[in-house]
Short mmCIF file of N, CA and C in Angstrom, two decimals:
data_model
loop_
_atom_site.label_atom_id
_atom_site.label_comp_id
_atom_site.label_asym_id
_atom_site.label_seq_id
_atom_site.Cartn_x
_atom_site.Cartn_y
_atom_site.Cartn_z
N MET S 1 80.65 88.37 115.78
CA MET S 1 82.91 87.79 115.30
C MET S 1 82.89 89.16 115.49
N GLN S 2 83.82 89.36 115.91
CA GLN S 2 85.21 90.65 115.80
C GLN S 2 86.05 90.01 114.81
N ILE S 3 86.52 91.72 113.94
CA ILE S 3 87.38 91.30 113.32
C ILE S 3 89.32 91.84 114.02
N THR S 4 90.27 90.96 113.47
CA THR S 4 91.42 91.76 113.50
C THR S 4 91.42 92.87 113.05
N ALA S 5 92.53 93.09 113.75
CA ALA S 5 93.02 94.92 112.75
C ALA S 5 93.76 94.61 111.61
N ALA S 6 93.89 93.53 111.56
CA ALA S 6 94.68 93.31 109.84
C ALA S 6 93.45 92.91 109.05
N GLU S 7 92.28 92.26 109.48
CA GLU S 7 91.43 92.19 108.65
C GLU S 7 90.54 93.32 108.28
N TYR S 8 90.86 94.53 109.20
CA TYR S 8 90.13 96.15 109.28
C TYR S 8 90.87 96.56 108.18
N GLN S 9 91.70 96.97 108.23
CA GLN S 9 92.71 97.41 107.59
C GLN S 9 92.66 97.14 106.43
N ASP S 10 92.72 95.51 105.97
CA ASP S 10 92.37 95.40 104.41
C ASP S 10 91.15 95.25 104.23
N ARG S 11 90.65 95.45 104.70
CA ARG S 11 88.71 96.17 104.10
C ARG S 11 88.81 97.69 103.60
N ILE S 12 89.70 98.42 104.48
CA ILE S 12 89.53 99.72 104.49
C ILE S 12 90.25 99.60 102.71
N GLN S 13 91.34 99.51 103.21
CA GLN S 13 92.15 98.95 101.66
C GLN S 13 91.25 98.82 100.38
N SER S 14 90.64 97.71 100.64
CA SER S 14 90.57 97.17 99.50
C SER S 14 88.71 98.07 99.49
N ARG S 15 88.46 98.72 100.14
CA ARG S 15 87.42 99.83 99.73
C ARG S 15 87.98 101.29 99.03
N LEU S 16 88.91 101.62 99.68
CA LEU S 16 90.31 103.05 99.11
C LEU S 16 89.88 102.42 97.43
N ALA S 17 90.13 100.98 97.54
CA ALA S 17 90.99 100.23 95.90
C ALA S 17 89.54 100.62 95.12
N ALA S 18 88.75 100.42 95.93
CA ALA S 18 87.37 100.55 94.75
C ALA S 18 86.94 101.90 94.60
N MET S 19 87.23 102.64 95.48
CA MET S 19 86.90 103.76 94.84
C MET S 19 88.01 104.56 94.23
N TYR S 20 88.87 104.63 93.93
CA TYR S 20 90.07 105.16 93.05
C TYR S 20 89.66 104.60 92.02
N HIS S 21 89.48 103.21 91.48
CA HIS S 21 89.20 102.67 90.28
C HIS S 21 87.56 102.95 89.78
N GLU S 22 86.63 103.15 90.59
CA GLU S 22 85.48 103.80 90.60
C GLU S 22 85.73 105.05 89.86
N ALA S 23 86.07 106.34 90.70
CA ALA S 23 86.89 107.56 90.32
C ALA S 23 87.08 107.60 88.61
N SER S 24 88.16 106.59 88.96
CA SER S 24 89.01 106.53 87.43
C SER S 24 88.21 106.24 86.53
N HIS S 25 87.20 105.45 86.39
CA HIS S 25 86.41 104.70 85.10
C HIS S 25 85.66 106.22 84.86
N ALA S 26 85.22 106.69 85.61
CA ALA S 26 84.03 108.04 85.81
C ALA S 26 84.72 109.43 84.80
N VAL S 27 86.45 109.02 85.68
CA VAL S 27 87.05 110.67 84.83
C VAL S 27 87.28 110.29 83.35
N VAL S 28 87.49 109.30 83.00
CA VAL S 28 87.75 109.61 81.70
C VAL S 28 86.43 109.09 80.73
N ALA S 29 85.54 108.30 81.10
CA ALA S 29 84.13 108.55 80.47
C ALA S 29 83.40 109.72 80.95
N ALA S 30 83.88 110.83 81.23
CA ALA S 30 83.17 112.09 81.34
C ALA S 30 84.13 112.88 80.23
N LEU S 31 85.26 112.61 80.42
CA LEU S 31 86.47 113.57 79.30
C LEU S 31 86.08 112.64 78.01
N HIS S 32 85.15 111.77 77.56
CA HIS S 32 84.69 111.24 76.22
C HIS S 32 83.78 111.13 76.14
N GLY S 33 82.46 112.27 76.77
CA GLY S 33 81.80 112.73 76.02
C GLY S 33 80.34 111.79 77.27
N ALA S 34 80.51 111.07 78.33
CA ALA S 34 79.43 110.32 78.82
C ALA S 34 79.22 111.00 79.93
N HIS S 35 77.96 110.67 80.47
CA HIS S 35 77.09 111.68 81.49
C HIS S 35 77.26 110.70 82.39
N ILE S 36 77.81 110.93 83.40
CA ILE S 36 77.96 110.22 84.79
C ILE S 36 76.90 109.78 85.82
N THR S 37 75.99 109.02 85.80
CA THR S 37 74.71 109.11 86.32
C THR S 37 75.15 108.65 88.28
N ALA S 38 76.10 107.95 88.51
CA ALA S 38 76.48 107.34 89.25
C ALA S 38 78.15 106.70 89.66
N VAL S 39 78.59 107.20 90.69
CA VAL S 39 79.40 106.45 91.02
C VAL S 39 79.63 106.00 92.62
N GLU S 40 79.55 104.71 92.12
CA GLU S 40 79.00 104.13 94.29
C GLU S 40 80.00 103.15 94.52
N ILE S 41 79.76 102.89 95.61
CA ILE S 41 80.67 101.89 96.65
C ILE S 41 79.81 101.06 96.86
N LEU S 42 80.06 99.42 96.43
CA LEU S 42 78.84 98.66 96.90
C LEU S 42 79.73 97.19 98.30
N ASP S 43 79.03 97.75 99.36
CA ASP S 43 80.30 97.47 100.57
C ASP S 43 79.26 95.54 100.44
N ASN S 44 78.14 95.60 100.30
CA ASN S 44 77.78 94.25 100.33
C ASN S 44 77.10 93.31 99.11
N HIS S 45 78.06 94.11 98.01
CA HIS S 45 77.68 92.99 96.55
C HIS S 45 78.63 92.00 96.46
N PRO S 46 77.99 90.49 96.18
CA PRO S 46 78.80 89.59 96.27
C PRO S 46 79.32 89.78 95.05
N ASP S 47 79.72 90.43 94.17
CA ASP S 47 80.83 90.54 92.97
C ASP S 47 81.15 91.75 92.76
N HIS S 48 80.80 92.93 93.46
CA HIS S 48 81.29 94.02 92.77
C HIS S 48 81.95 95.06 94.10
N ALA S 49 82.64 95.48 93.70
CA ALA S 49 83.36 96.66 95.05
C ALA S 49 82.55 97.78 95.16
N GLY S 50 82.23 98.08 93.58
CA GLY S 50 81.66 99.32 93.36
C GLY S 50 81.18 99.76 92.13
N ARG S 51 80.76 100.19 91.68
CA ARG S 51 80.35 100.70 90.06
C ARG S 51 80.26 101.86 89.91
N CYS S 52 80.74 102.42 88.28
CA CYS S 52 80.30 103.77 87.83
C CYS S 52 79.13 103.17 86.39
N THR S 53 78.30 104.32 86.33
CA THR S 53 77.30 104.03 85.48
C THR S 53 77.22 105.04 84.94
N TYR S 54 77.16 105.36 83.43
CA TYR S 54 76.92 106.55 82.40
C TYR S 54 76.26 106.04 81.85
N THR S 55 75.90 107.13 80.51
CA THR S 55 75.45 106.93 79.50
C THR S 55 75.91 108.22 78.47
N GLY S 56 75.51 107.04 76.89
CA GLY S 56 76.05 108.17 76.17
C GLY S 56 77.70 108.23 75.98
N LEU S 57 77.82 106.88 75.89
CA LEU S 57 79.16 106.56 75.96
C LEU S 57 79.18 106.16 74.08
N THR S 58 80.48 106.59 73.46
CA THR S 58 80.24 106.38 72.20
C THR S 58 80.62 104.45 72.67
N ALA S 59 80.86 103.69 71.48
CA ALA S 59 81.27 102.17 71.62
C ALA S 59 83.21 102.22 70.94
N ALA S 60 83.11 103.27 70.67
CA ALA S 60 85.23 103.59 70.62
C ALA S 60 85.81 104.09 71.47
N ALA S 61 85.20 104.60 72.69
CA ALA S 61 85.60 105.02 73.74
C ALA S 61 85.62 103.93 74.99
N GLU S 62 84.60 102.52 74.69
CA GLU S 62 84.55 101.99 75.90
C GLU S 62 85.82 101.11 77.02
N ALA S 63 86.74 100.91 75.42
CA ALA S 63 87.68 100.04 76.07
C ALA S 63 88.61 101.15 76.95
N ALA S 64 88.68 102.35 76.45
CA ALA S 64 89.72 103.30 77.13
C ALA S 64 88.81 103.24 78.78
N VAL S 65 87.45 103.64 78.92
CA VAL S 65 87.01 103.59 80.05
C VAL S 65 87.31 102.60 80.80
N THR S 66 86.77 101.21 80.29
CA THR S 66 86.97 100.14 80.98
C THR S 66 88.13 99.78 81.37
N LEU S 67 89.71 100.05 80.72
CA LEU S 67 90.68 100.06 81.42
C LEU S 67 90.73 100.94 81.97
N ALA S 68 90.43 102.46 82.66
CA ALA S 68 90.99 103.22 83.11
C ALA S 68 90.64 102.58 84.84
N GLY S 69 89.98 102.30 85.01
CA GLY S 69 89.42 101.67 86.46
C GLY S 69 90.76 100.78 86.82
N PRO S 70 91.15 99.97 86.11
CA PRO S 70 92.72 99.29 87.06
C PRO S 70 93.51 99.97 87.07
N VAL S 71 93.64 100.62 85.88
CA VAL S 71 94.92 101.30 85.44
C VAL S 71 94.94 102.42 87.13
N GLY S 72 93.89 103.16 87.12
CA GLY S 72 94.01 104.14 88.30
C GLY S 72 93.85 103.23 89.72
N GLU S 73 93.60 101.88 89.82
CA GLU S 73 93.29 101.05 91.46
C GLU S 73 95.16 100.89 91.37
N ALA S 74 95.36 100.42 89.79
CA ALA S 74 97.09 100.10 90.12
C ALA S 74 97.95 101.50 89.95
N ARG S 75 97.46 102.26 89.35
CA ARG S 75 98.25 104.01 90.16
C ARG S 75 98.23 104.02 91.80
N TRP S 76 97.07 104.07 92.80
CA TRP S 76 97.12 103.83 93.92
C TRP S 76 97.64 103.21 94.61
N THR S 77 97.55 101.90 94.34
CA THR S 77 98.24 100.68 94.93
C THR S 77 99.36 100.55 94.84
N TYR S 78 100.17 100.60 93.58
CA TYR S 78 101.35 101.11 93.33
C TYR S 78 102.38 102.28 93.40
N GLY S 79 101.81 102.64 92.96
CA GLY S 79 101.94 104.19 92.40
C GLY S 79 102.40 104.73 91.61
N ALA S 80 102.69 105.87 91.28
CA ALA S 80 102.50 106.80 89.57
C ALA S 80 103.13 105.81 88.64
N ARG S 81 102.12 105.72 87.79
CA ARG S 81 102.67 105.31 86.03
C ARG S 81 103.05 103.66 86.45
N PRO S 82 101.82 102.99 87.00
CA PRO S 82 102.47 101.55 87.23
C PRO S 82 102.52 101.11 85.44
N SER S 83 102.84 99.31 85.83
CA SER S 83 103.36 98.85 84.57
C SER S 83 102.45 97.74 84.21
N PRO S 84 102.05 98.15 82.70
CA PRO S 84 101.34 96.62 82.50
C PRO S 84 101.03 95.56 83.06
N ARG S 85 102.31 94.85 83.81
CA ARG S 85 102.10 93.53 85.02
C ARG S 85 101.44 93.77 86.20
N GLU S 86 101.52 95.24 86.50
CA GLU S 86 101.02 95.61 87.56
C GLU S 86 99.60 96.38 87.29
N VAL S 87 99.19 96.14 86.72
CA VAL S 87 97.51 97.00 85.90
C VAL S 87 97.43 95.59 85.43
N HIS S 88 97.82 94.60 84.80
CA HIS S 88 97.51 93.20 84.96
C HIS S 88 96.54 92.39 86.23
N SER S 89 98.04 92.83 87.32
CA SER S 89 97.16 92.13 88.56
C SER S 89 95.92 92.37 88.84
N ILE S 90 95.68 93.70 88.72
CA ILE S 90 94.72 94.20 88.72
C ILE S 90 93.86 93.65 88.23
N LEU S 91 93.59 93.53 86.77
CA LEU S 91 92.76 92.60 86.13
C LEU S 91 92.28 91.86 86.64
N ASP S 92 93.21 90.60 87.11
CA ASP S 92 92.98 89.19 87.39
C ASP S 92 92.09 89.15 88.56
N GLY S 93 92.15 90.26 89.00
CA GLY S 93 91.20 89.85 90.02
C GLY S 93 89.63 91.10 89.73
N ASN S 94 89.35 90.94 88.54
CA ASN S 94 88.40 91.47 87.86
C ASN S 94 87.53 90.89 87.05
N CYS S 95 88.01 89.40 87.25
CA CYS S 95 87.54 88.16 86.04
C CYS S 95 86.17 87.82 87.11
N LEU S 96 85.41 88.34 86.60
CA LEU S 96 84.11 87.92 87.73
C LEU S 96 83.06 86.88 86.64
N THR S 97 82.29 85.78 87.50
CA THR S 97 81.87 84.50 86.78
C THR S 97 80.92 84.80 86.22
N ASP S 98 80.51 86.21 86.38
CA ASP S 98 78.87 86.27 85.20
C ASP S 98 79.36 86.96 83.75
N GLY S 99 80.40 86.97 83.87
CA GLY S 99 81.36 88.15 82.56
C GLY S 99 81.10 89.55 82.62
N SER S 100 80.91 89.99 83.63
CA SER S 100 80.54 91.30 83.77
C SER S 100 81.89 92.37 84.19
N GLY S 101 82.62 91.98 84.80
CA GLY S 101 84.15 92.37 85.14
C GLY S 101 85.10 93.29 83.85
N ASP S 102 86.50 93.95 84.39
CA ASP S 102 86.29 94.65 83.62
C ASP S 102 87.50 93.88 82.51
N TYR S 103 88.37 92.72 83.03
CA TYR S 103 88.76 91.89 82.59
C TYR S 103 88.15 91.14 81.35
N ASP S 104 86.80 90.55 81.87
CA ASP S 104 86.22 89.90 80.92
C ASP S 104 85.46 90.74 79.59
N LYS S 105 85.29 92.32 79.93
CA LYS S 105 84.81 93.32 78.78
C LYS S 105 86.20 93.39 77.89
N LEU S 106 86.95 93.77 78.56
CA LEU S 106 88.03 93.81 77.05
C LEU S 106 88.83 92.82 76.93
N THR S 107 88.95 91.60 77.04
CA THR S 107 89.12 90.63 76.51
C THR S 107 87.96 90.10 75.41
N ALA S 108 86.76 90.08 75.24
CA ALA S 108 85.89 89.98 74.90
C ALA S 108 85.95 90.62 73.51
N SER S 109 86.21 91.87 73.59
CA SER S 109 86.70 92.67 72.51
C SER S 109 87.27 92.25 71.44
N GLY S 110 88.65 91.55 72.24
CA GLY S 110 89.35 91.44 71.04
C GLY S 110 90.39 92.12 70.74
N ASP S 111 90.25 93.60 71.15
CA ASP S 111 91.05 94.65 71.07
C ASP S 111 92.47 94.91 71.29
N PRO S 112 93.32 95.11 71.03
CA PRO S 112 94.37 95.84 71.63
C PRO S 112 93.95 96.84 72.85
N LEU S 113 94.71 96.56 74.27
CA LEU S 113 93.89 97.35 74.74
C LEU S 113 94.77 98.15 74.81
N PRO S 114 93.92 99.76 74.96
CA PRO S 114 94.55 101.05 74.85
C PRO S 114 95.62 101.83 75.95
N TRP S 115 96.50 101.41 76.07
CA TRP S 115 97.82 102.28 77.35
C TRP S 115 97.56 102.92 77.50
N GLU S 116 97.10 104.30 76.08
CA GLU S 116 97.77 105.38 76.33
C GLU S 116 96.53 105.78 76.91
N VAL S 117 95.88 104.77 77.55
CA VAL S 117 94.79 105.76 78.98
C VAL S 117 95.44 105.84 80.28
N GLY S 118 96.76 104.97 80.28
CA GLY S 118 97.21 105.18 81.63
C GLY S 118 98.18 106.97 81.33
N SER S 119 98.77 107.41 80.19
CA SER S 119 98.80 108.84 80.31
C SER S 119 97.72 109.51 81.05
N LEU S 120 96.25 109.52 80.49
CA LEU S 120 95.19 110.70 81.40
C LEU S 120 94.74 110.16 82.60
N VAL S 121 95.03 108.81 83.15
CA VAL S 121 94.53 108.74 84.44
C VAL S 121 96.14 109.60 85.11
N GLU S 122 97.15 109.92 85.15
CA GLU S 122 98.53 110.12 85.57
C GLU S 122 97.74 112.13 85.29
N THR S 123 97.73 112.45 83.96
CA THR S 123 97.11 113.73 84.11
C THR S 123 95.68 114.25 85.05
N CYS S 124 94.81 113.47 85.26
CA CYS S 124 93.80 113.42 85.89
C CYS S 124 93.70 112.78 87.62
N TRP S 125 95.00 112.53 88.08
CA TRP S 125 95.20 111.87 89.16
C TRP S 125 94.57 113.14 90.50
N PRO S 126 94.96 114.15 90.01
CA PRO S 126 94.24 115.01 91.28
C PRO S 126 92.98 115.07 91.29
N ALA S 127 92.32 114.71 89.78
CA ALA S 127 90.58 115.31 89.86
C ALA S 127 90.32 113.44 90.60
N ILE S 128 90.66 113.09 90.11
CA ILE S 128 90.31 111.01 91.17
C ILE S 128 90.64 110.77 92.14
N ARG S 129 91.57 111.73 92.49
CA ARG S 129 91.94 111.82 94.36
C ARG S 129 90.53 112.63 94.92
N ALA S 130 90.04 113.93 94.10
CA ALA S 130 89.00 114.63 94.59
C ALA S 130 87.84 114.01 94.76
N ILE S 131 87.57 112.97 93.44
CA ILE S 131 86.24 112.35 93.49
C ILE S 131 86.06 111.58 94.82
N THR S 132 87.92 110.33 94.92
CA THR S 132 87.42 109.41 95.94
C THR S 132 87.43 110.12 97.04
N GLN S 133 88.35 111.73 97.47
CA GLN S 133 88.15 112.38 98.55
C GLN S 133 86.09 112.06 98.99
N HIS S 134 85.65 112.73 98.24
CA HIS S 134 84.49 113.01 98.08
C HIS S 134 83.33 111.03 98.42
N LEU S 135 83.84 110.60 97.81
CA LEU S 135 83.34 109.35 98.18
C LEU S 135 83.35 108.72 99.72
N ILE S 136 84.12 109.00 100.16
CA ILE S 136 84.83 108.65 101.90
C ILE S 136 83.80 109.29 102.29
N ARG S 137 83.56 110.59 101.91
CA ARG S 137 82.61 111.45 102.85
C ARG S 137 81.22 111.11 102.23
N HIS S 138 80.75 110.78 101.87
CA HIS S 138 79.37 110.67 100.82
C HIS S 138 79.12 109.01 100.23
N ASP S 139 80.34 108.39 100.00
CA ASP S 139 79.60 106.61 99.42
C ASP S 139 78.97 106.87 97.70
N ARG S 140 78.79 108.55 97.28
CA ARG S 140 78.32 108.61 95.99
C ARG S 140 78.88 109.56 95.81
N ALA S 141 78.97 109.48 93.92
CA ALA S 141 79.10 111.02 93.33
C ALA S 141 78.53 110.64 92.17
N ASP S 142 78.15 112.42 91.43
CA ASP S 142 77.24 111.99 89.93
C ASP S 142 78.63 112.62 89.20
N HIS S 143 77.43 113.31 87.75
CA HIS S 143 78.12 113.99 86.87
C HIS S 143 79.00 115.09 87.92
N THR S 144 78.15 115.96 88.19
CA THR S 144 78.16 117.50 88.87
C THR S 144 80.06 117.55 89.56
N VAL S 145 80.04 116.47 90.30
CA VAL S 145 80.73 116.17 91.02
C VAL S 145 82.26 115.83 90.04
N VAL S 146 82.29 114.73 89.38
CA VAL S 146 83.33 114.65 88.17
C VAL S 146 83.78 115.43 87.22
N CYS S 147 82.40 116.56 86.98
CA CYS S 147 82.92 117.75 85.95
C CYS S 147 83.31 118.34 86.88
N ALA S 148 83.22 119.13 88.52
CA ALA S 148 84.07 119.93 89.12
C ALA S 148 85.61 119.34 89.24
N ALA S 149 85.86 118.27 89.84
CA ALA S 149 87.29 117.55 89.86
C ALA S 149 87.65 118.06 88.45
N LEU S 150 87.36 117.97 87.71
CA LEU S 150 88.02 117.92 86.15
C LEU S 150 88.28 119.46 86.20
N GLY S 151 87.17 120.03 86.33
CA GLY S 151 86.97 121.75 86.24
C GLY S 151 86.38 121.88 84.18
N ILE S 152 85.85 120.94 84.51
CA ILE S 152 85.19 120.90 83.01
C ILE S 152 83.61 121.37 83.38
N PRO S 153 82.96 122.15 81.93
CA PRO S 153 81.56 122.13 82.15
C PRO S 153 79.97 120.68 82.49
N GLU S 154 79.64 121.16 83.19
CA GLU S 154 78.64 120.15 83.47
C GLU S 154 78.11 119.43 81.90
N THR S 155 77.60 120.09 80.87
CA THR S 155 77.04 120.56 79.40
C THR S 155 78.27 120.27 78.19
N ASP S 156 78.09 119.35 78.18
CA ASP S 156 79.28 119.20 76.88
C ASP S 156 81.05 119.60 77.42
N GLY S 157 81.10 119.62 78.24
CA GLY S 157 82.40 119.12 78.73
C GLY S 157 83.40 118.61 78.55
N HIS S 158 83.48 118.01 77.55
CA HIS S 158 84.22 117.27 76.91
C HIS S 158 84.98 117.73 75.82
N LEU S 159 83.76 118.42 75.19
CA LEU S 159 84.16 119.58 73.78
C LEU S 159 85.03 120.68 74.17
N SER S 160 85.32 120.86 75.99
CA SER S 160 85.47 122.00 75.81
C SER S 160 87.65 122.06 76.04
N ALA S 161 87.51 123.13 75.84
CA ALA S 161 89.42 124.06 75.35
C ALA S 161 89.69 123.23 76.70
N GLN S 162 89.39 122.85 78.01
CA GLN S 162 89.99 122.39 79.17
C GLN S 162 89.95 120.65 78.92
N ALA S 163 89.50 120.28 78.93
CA ALA S 163 88.86 118.81 78.55
C ALA S 163 89.77 118.28 77.27
N ALA S 164 89.82 119.12 76.36
CA ALA S 164 91.13 119.06 75.13
C ALA S 164 92.52 119.19 75.58
N ALA S 165 92.64 119.88 76.43
CA ALA S 165 93.89 120.33 77.21
C ALA S 165 94.06 119.26 78.29
N ILE S 166 93.32 118.93 79.08
CA ILE S 166 93.44 117.03 79.65
C ILE S 166 93.81 116.12 78.95
N ARG S 167 93.29 116.00 77.84
CA ARG S 167 93.85 114.94 77.03
C ARG S 167 94.88 115.08 76.45
N ALA S 168 95.69 116.44 75.95
CA ALA S 168 96.11 116.71 75.60
C ALA S 168 97.95 116.19 76.54
N GLY S 169 97.34 116.08 77.53
CA GLY S 169 98.36 115.99 78.26
C GLY S 169 98.58 117.47 79.47
N LEU S 170 98.43 118.46 78.64
CA LEU S 170 98.63 120.17 78.88
C LEU S 170 98.28 120.39 80.12
N ALA S 171 97.50 119.66 80.44
CA ALA S 171 97.00 120.79 81.41
C ALA S 171 96.11 119.89 82.63
N PRO S 172 96.64 119.90 83.78
CA PRO S 172 96.46 119.24 85.00
C PRO S 172 95.02 119.27 85.63
N THR S 173 94.18 118.66 85.67
CA THR S 173 93.27 119.10 86.83
C THR S 173 92.69 119.59 87.74
N PRO S 174 92.21 120.22 88.40
CA PRO S 174 92.26 120.99 89.68
C PRO S 174 92.73 120.04 90.88
N GLN S 175 93.27 120.59 92.28
CA GLN S 175 93.79 119.86 93.41
C GLN S 175 92.52 119.50 94.35
N LYS S 176 91.78 119.81 93.80
CA LYS S 176 89.81 119.84 94.38
C LYS S 176 89.03 120.31 94.09
N LEU S 177 87.64 119.78 95.09
CA LEU S 177 86.80 120.52 94.24
C LEU S 177 86.76 122.11 94.58
N PRO S 178 85.42 122.66 94.13
CA PRO S 178 85.51 124.13 94.57
C PRO S 178 84.83 124.07 95.88
N ALA S 179 85.55 125.27 96.57
CA ALA S 179 84.97 125.44 97.87
C ALA S 179 83.46 125.62 97.69
N GLY S 180 82.73 125.61 98.70
CA GLY S 180 81.17 126.19 98.71
C GLY S 180 80.15 125.04 97.78
N SER S 181 80.64 124.42 97.11
CA SER S 181 80.16 123.55 96.06
C SER S 181 79.01 122.99 96.81
N THR S 182 78.07 122.16 95.95
CA THR S 182 77.56 121.22 96.95
C THR S 182 77.71 119.78 96.84
N HIS S 183 78.41 119.45 96.26
CA HIS S 183 79.45 118.56 95.97
C HIS S 183 81.38 119.01 96.28
N SER S 184 81.18 119.88 97.05
CA SER S 184 82.48 119.77 97.65
C SER S 184 83.19 119.17 98.76
N PRO S 185 84.00 118.41 98.90
CA PRO S 185 84.25 117.00 99.88
C PRO S 185 84.57 118.29 101.23
N ALA S 186 84.43 119.49 101.41
CA ALA S 186 84.63 119.89 102.66
C ALA S 186 83.48 120.26 103.28
N ARG S 187 82.18 119.86 102.66
CA ARG S 187 80.76 120.14 102.88
C ARG S 187 80.25 118.42 103.45
N ARG S 188 79.62 118.58 104.54
CA ARG S 188 78.77 117.07 104.58
C ARG S 188 77.24 116.91 103.91
#
């Protein structure tokens, strides 16, 4: 069965949205001290277009990391500094029947949404874009890729001066992964 050009374009757009979404989760998780196990795009999964897995995240940071995905996807879909309404439109599409979607996790907590994560996503946009470019070429990223994109050390990078400056909105993240890195977007 052939697909139309419009269907093909929709699939590409959905895949890119998932990449920006998962890269946003990864960046915010790393800046909160998590070790990123994998950032993956799941082409044939019935419920999830992608996933970001990590260890070592505190419960206090979980809501910010969860909201970062929809904020990043809304940033890519609608442009810089998406409104709460635009982020909610993304969240509405992430309510899954098994209760594992971002919307489900955020509403289950009963806590107010940490909207300040939007500023962090905006500051980290160059790193999120670099991770997405890496995902386009490799379909998978890990802690090394995320830390390189942020310009922070792999070990305790969240405690670094660079990470503190990024969280404070004072330092933009690097524009691309370092050349020559085994995780550089320039290498295949």
